[in-house]
mmCIF file of C-alpha atoms in Angstrom:
data_model
loop_
_atom_site.group_PDB
_atom_site.id
_atom_site.type_symbol
_atom_site.label_atom_id
_atom_site.label_comp_id
_atom_site.label_asym_id
_atom_site.label_seq_id
_atom_site.Cartn_x
_atom_site.Cartn_y
_atom_site.Cartn_z
ATOM 1 C CA MET A 236 -0.167 -0.325 -0.026
ATOM 2 C CA LEU A 237 2.722 2.113 0.956
ATOM 3 C CA ALA A 238 4.498 1.663 -3.139
ATOM 4 C CA SER A 239 1.613 3.594 -4.095
ATOM 5 C CA ILE A 240 1.703 6.461 -2.021
ATOM 6 C CA ASN A 241 5.387 7.110 -1.971
ATOM 7 C CA ALA A 242 4.671 6.922 -6.422
ATOM 8 C CA PHE A 243 2.204 9.470 -5.848
ATOM 9 C CA LEU A 244 4.235 12.350 -3.467
ATOM 10 C CA ARG A 245 7.067 13.631 -4.611
ATOM 11 C CA CYS A 246 9.282 13.238 -1.545
ATOM 12 C CA GLU A 247 9.682 11.672 1.717
ATOM 13 C CA THR A 248 8.577 12.864 5.216
ATOM 14 C CA PRO A 249 12.474 13.929 6.296
ATOM 15 C CA ASP A 250 13.977 12.666 9.205
ATOM 16 C CA SER A 251 14.526 15.997 10.428
ATOM 17 C CA TRP A 252 11.167 15.832 11.673
ATOM 18 C CA VAL A 253 10.923 12.561 12.951
ATOM 19 C CA ALA A 254 13.383 13.352 15.050
ATOM 20 C CA ALA A 255 11.422 16.146 16.102
ATOM 21 C CA ALA A 256 8.494 14.482 16.631
ATOM 22 C CA LEU A 257 9.823 11.786 18.794
ATOM 23 C CA ASP A 258 10.967 15.103 20.551
ATOM 24 C CA ASN A 259 7.657 16.545 20.967
ATOM 25 C CA GLN A 260 4.480 13.403 21.194
ATOM 26 C CA GLU A 261 1.926 15.496 22.609
ATOM 27 C CA ILE A 262 2.323 18.290 20.256
ATOM 28 C CA LEU A 263 1.763 15.420 18.136
ATOM 29 C CA LEU A 264 -0.593 13.275 19.073
ATOM 30 C CA ILE A 265 -2.925 16.251 20.182
ATOM 31 C CA ASP A 266 -2.365 17.900 16.448
ATOM 32 C CA HIS A 267 -2.993 14.192 15.709
ATOM 33 C CA ALA A 268 -6.120 14.337 16.889
ATOM 34 C CA ASN A 269 -7.001 17.745 15.063
ATOM 35 C CA CYS A 270 -6.306 16.589 11.678
ATOM 36 C CA GLU A 271 -8.852 13.480 12.618
ATOM 37 C CA LYS A 272 -11.598 15.702 13.695
ATOM 38 C CA LYS A 273 -11.030 18.032 10.354
ATOM 39 C CA ALA A 274 -10.609 15.358 7.602
ATOM 40 C CA ALA A 275 -13.914 14.050 9.182
ATOM 41 C CA ALA A 276 -15.098 17.351 9.035
ATOM 42 C CA THR A 277 -14.423 17.885 5.504
ATOM 43 C CA ALA A 278 -16.130 14.627 4.831
ATOM 44 C CA MET A 279 -19.111 16.044 6.126
ATOM 45 C CA ASN A 280 -18.851 19.333 4.389
ATOM 46 C CA LEU A 281 -18.713 18.135 1.246
ATOM 47 C CA MET A 282 -21.807 14.880 2.150
ATOM 48 C CA TYR A 283 -23.688 18.217 2.329
ATOM 49 C CA ARG A 284 -22.140 20.477 -0.472
ATOM 50 C CA TYR A 285 -22.825 17.906 -2.950
ATOM 51 C CA THR A 286 -25.827 16.146 -2.203
ATOM 52 C CA GLU A 287 -26.095 14.924 -6.392
ATOM 53 C CA LYS A 288 -23.289 12.717 -6.237
ATOM 54 C CA PRO A 289 -23.945 9.525 -4.607
ATOM 55 C CA ASP A 290 -20.669 7.757 -5.332
ATOM 56 C CA LEU A 291 -19.055 10.852 -2.768
ATOM 57 C CA LEU A 292 -21.876 10.375 0.128
ATOM 58 C CA LYS A 293 -21.284 7.520 0.110
ATOM 59 C CA LYS A 294 -17.541 7.479 0.424
ATOM 60 C CA MET A 295 -17.699 10.340 2.715
ATOM 61 C CA SER A 296 -20.308 9.019 4.644
ATOM 62 C CA GLN A 297 -17.467 5.644 5.015
ATOM 63 C CA LEU A 298 -15.219 8.614 5.249
ATOM 64 C CA ALA A 299 -16.605 11.063 8.650
ATOM 65 C CA ARG A 300 -17.526 7.351 10.207
ATOM 66 C CA GLU A 301 -13.866 5.913 10.223
ATOM 67 C CA GLU A 302 -12.130 8.860 10.960
ATOM 68 C CA LEU A 303 -14.031 10.559 13.981
ATOM 69 C CA LEU A 304 -13.312 6.620 15.270
ATOM 70 C CA HIS A 305 -9.224 7.615 15.350
ATOM 71 C CA PHE A 306 -10.288 10.644 16.514
ATOM 72 C CA GLU A 307 -12.086 8.889 19.507
ATOM 73 C CA GLN A 308 -8.613 6.097 19.945
ATOM 74 C CA VAL A 309 -5.693 9.478 19.844
ATOM 75 C CA VAL A 310 -8.426 11.197 22.799
ATOM 76 C CA GLU A 311 -8.313 8.116 24.242
ATOM 77 C CA ILE A 312 -4.439 7.757 23.865
ATOM 78 C CA LEU A 313 -4.295 11.799 25.459
ATOM 79 C CA GLN A 314 -5.879 9.988 28.344
ATOM 80 C CA SER A 315 -4.335 7.260 29.190
ATOM 81 C CA ARG A 316 -1.132 9.187 29.293
ATOM 82 C CA GLY A 317 -2.318 12.294 31.483
ATOM 83 C CA ILE A 318 -2.489 14.488 28.427
ATOM 84 C CA ARG A 319 -4.521 17.264 28.315
ATOM 85 C CA TYR A 320 -6.445 17.361 24.660
ATOM 86 C CA SER A 321 -6.010 21.332 23.748
ATOM 87 C CA LYS A 322 -6.298 23.821 21.409
ATOM 88 C CA LEU A 323 -3.247 24.076 19.281
ATOM 89 C CA SER A 324 -3.130 26.863 15.818
ATOM 90 C CA PRO A 325 -2.766 24.652 12.764
ATOM 91 C CA SER A 326 -0.195 24.583 10.947
ATOM 92 C CA ARG A 327 0.304 26.009 7.171
ATOM 93 C CA TYR A 328 0.177 22.960 5.308
ATOM 94 C CA ALA A 329 -3.774 22.240 4.517
ATOM 95 C CA ALA A 330 -4.423 26.189 4.289
ATOM 96 C CA GLU A 331 -1.347 26.941 2.200
ATOM 97 C CA LEU A 332 -2.958 23.665 -0.622
ATOM 98 C CA ARG A 333 -6.354 24.640 0.041
ATOM 99 C CA VAL A 334 -4.823 28.458 -1.459
ATOM 100 C CA LEU A 335 -4.173 25.900 -4.910
ATOM 101 C CA ILE A 336 -8.358 25.305 -5.221
ATOM 102 C CA SER A 337 -10.310 26.985 -7.114
ATOM 103 C CA THR A 338 -12.823 29.628 -6.899
ATOM 104 C CA ASP A 339 -14.772 27.975 -9.839
ATOM 105 C CA SER A 340 -17.933 25.887 -8.399
ATOM 106 C CA LYS A 341 -16.441 22.516 -10.170
ATOM 107 C CA SER A 342 -13.455 22.893 -10.743
ATOM 108 C CA ALA A 343 -13.146 23.270 -6.887
ATOM 109 C CA LEU A 344 -14.830 20.530 -6.032
ATOM 110 C CA VAL A 345 -12.379 18.331 -7.908
ATOM 111 C CA ASP A 346 -9.295 20.072 -6.404
ATOM 112 C CA THR A 347 -10.839 19.593 -2.506
ATOM 113 C CA LEU A 348 -10.565 16.253 -3.622
ATOM 114 C CA ILE A 349 -7.297 17.009 -5.101
ATOM 115 C CA THR A 350 -6.061 18.129 -1.797
ATOM 116 C CA GLY A 351 -8.295 15.545 0.640
ATOM 117 C CA ALA A 352 -5.771 13.415 -1.259
ATOM 118 C CA PHE A 353 -2.327 14.571 -0.407
ATOM 119 C CA ILE A 354 -3.504 14.821 3.446
ATOM 120 C CA GLU A 355 -4.544 11.493 3.274
ATOM 121 C CA ALA A 356 -1.276 10.225 1.873
ATOM 122 C CA ARG A 357 0.873 12.245 3.647
ATOM 123 C CA SER A 358 -0.255 11.648 6.716
ATOM 124 C CA CYS A 359 0.107 7.538 5.962
ATOM 125 C CA GLU A 360 3.150 7.515 4.549
ATOM 126 C CA ARG A 361 4.143 9.776 7.718
ATOM 127 C CA PHE A 362 2.247 6.710 10.192
ATOM 128 C CA SER A 363 4.900 4.622 8.225
ATOM 129 C CA LYS A 364 8.016 6.816 9.131
ATOM 130 C CA ILE A 365 7.625 7.261 13.288
ATOM 131 C CA ALA A 366 6.170 3.906 14.088
ATOM 132 C CA PRO A 367 9.416 2.218 14.463
ATOM 133 C CA HIS A 368 10.775 5.333 16.181
ATOM 134 C CA LEU A 369 7.340 5.012 19.084
ATOM 135 C CA ASP A 370 6.755 2.416 21.931
ATOM 136 C CA ALA A 371 5.480 -0.249 21.465
ATOM 137 C CA SER A 372 1.444 0.499 22.366
ATOM 138 C CA LEU A 373 2.237 3.628 20.592
ATOM 139 C CA GLY A 374 4.292 2.339 16.659
ATOM 140 C CA LYS A 375 1.337 -0.214 16.955
ATOM 141 C CA PHE A 376 -1.435 2.132 16.837
ATOM 142 C CA TYR A 377 0.377 4.305 13.924
ATOM 143 C CA LYS A 378 0.460 1.153 11.944
ATOM 144 C CA SER A 379 -3.163 0.049 12.369
ATOM 145 C CA LEU A 380 -4.580 3.173 10.797
ATOM 146 C CA LEU A 381 -1.811 2.484 7.359
ATOM 147 C CA ARG A 382 -4.477 0.506 5.866
ATOM 148 C CA SER A 383 -7.634 2.945 6.578
ATOM 149 C CA GLU A 384 -5.480 5.694 5.527
ATOM 150 C CA SER A 385 -4.300 4.696 2.584
ATOM 151 C CA ARG A 386 -7.971 3.685 0.985
ATOM 152 C CA HIS A 387 -8.438 7.140 2.133
ATOM 153 C CA PHE A 388 -5.882 8.859 0.040
ATOM 154 C CA GLU A 389 -7.262 6.414 -3.428
ATOM 155 C CA ASP A 390 -10.942 6.562 -2.503
ATOM 156 C CA TYR A 391 -10.394 10.575 -2.799
ATOM 157 C CA LEU A 392 -8.316 10.256 -6.157
ATOM 158 C CA GLY A 393 -10.743 8.236 -7.495
ATOM 159 C CA LEU A 394 -13.549 10.706 -6.845
ATOM 160 C CA ALA A 395 -10.937 13.986 -7.624
ATOM 161 C CA GLN A 396 -11.068 11.369 -10.998
ATOM 162 C CA LEU A 397 -14.186 10.254 -11.482
ATOM 163 C CA TYR A 398 -16.137 14.379 -11.592
ATOM 164 C CA GLY A 399 -12.853 15.226 -13.548
ATOM 165 C CA ASP A 400 -14.100 16.559 -17.197
ATOM 166 C CA VAL A 401 -10.396 16.130 -18.536
ATOM 167 C CA ASP A 402 -7.452 14.057 -17.477
ATOM 168 C CA ILE A 403 -6.300 15.782 -14.422
ATOM 169 C CA SER A 404 -2.429 14.969 -14.378
ATOM 170 C CA SER A 405 -1.821 18.350 -14.285
ATOM 171 C CA LYS A 406 -3.805 19.491 -12.150
ATOM 172 C CA VAL A 407 -2.473 16.291 -9.600
ATOM 173 C CA SER A 408 1.164 17.496 -10.163
ATOM 174 C CA LEU A 409 0.961 21.444 -9.621
ATOM 175 C CA PHE A 410 -0.885 20.099 -5.849
ATOM 176 C CA ALA A 411 2.313 17.745 -5.942
ATOM 177 C CA ASP A 412 4.861 20.463 -6.416
ATOM 178 C CA LYS A 413 3.153 22.528 -3.837
ATOM 179 C CA GLU A 414 3.315 20.256 -1.237
ATOM 180 C CA ALA A 415 6.382 18.271 -1.802
ATOM 181 C CA GLU A 416 7.202 22.141 -1.692
ATOM 182 C CA LEU A 417 5.163 22.810 2.113
ATOM 183 C CA ILE A 418 6.954 19.612 4.032
ATOM 184 C CA LEU A 419 10.774 20.464 2.628
ATOM 185 C CA SER A 420 10.626 23.674 3.723
ATOM 186 C CA ALA A 421 12.246 25.385 6.807
ATOM 187 C CA ASP A 422 9.130 25.449 9.066
ATOM 188 C CA CYS A 423 9.181 27.595 12.412
ATOM 189 C CA GLN A 424 5.921 25.063 13.854
ATOM 190 C CA PHE A 425 6.332 21.769 14.702
ATOM 191 C CA ARG A 426 2.547 19.874 13.532
ATOM 192 C CA PHE A 427 1.839 16.232 12.290
ATOM 193 C CA HIS A 428 2.266 17.977 9.164
ATOM 194 C CA SER A 429 5.110 20.577 9.303
ATOM 195 C CA GLY A 430 7.768 21.282 7.469
ATOM 196 C CA VAL A 431 11.688 20.689 7.987
ATOM 197 C CA PRO A 432 11.415 21.838 11.618
ATOM 198 C CA ALA A 433 13.362 25.470 11.137
#
């Protein structure tokens, strides 16, 4: 499953991010919970906005349930470790990707779905990167997320291809370049999807 994700992404997570994640595991877990919650909200938002698309409704309904379950699981991990779930400022990652989303309503859907594919693919890649370095319990949990997160990436990309009237490869390439830039450039804030620690 990681082969298709690594082929989709333009770059690997830098080792410096992995080192920062190990030094900031509380922030990692809190922001991970936030990411799961936002992912569920994004899926629900798409369901409300595109009620006439049954394929989207089915996939997003499944995705929202899974993301909410993951959110619940991360919150339980936080509680078991005595970590208070608190507010964190969002990373630049998703906001910078969304800058590329078209204002045209039809193109906006495809662009939003491509953005979702990159977020899910990067999440999956980061689970695989960090899992071997964590304690046994947390490492096992992150490995367990790989299968569903890789499916989410495929669902988003499949829907983008379904609703794109033309070949979407040039759009995917545009988002891929921006995503790699965000991952490989210096970032003063550590988050689950942050760039190279400044």
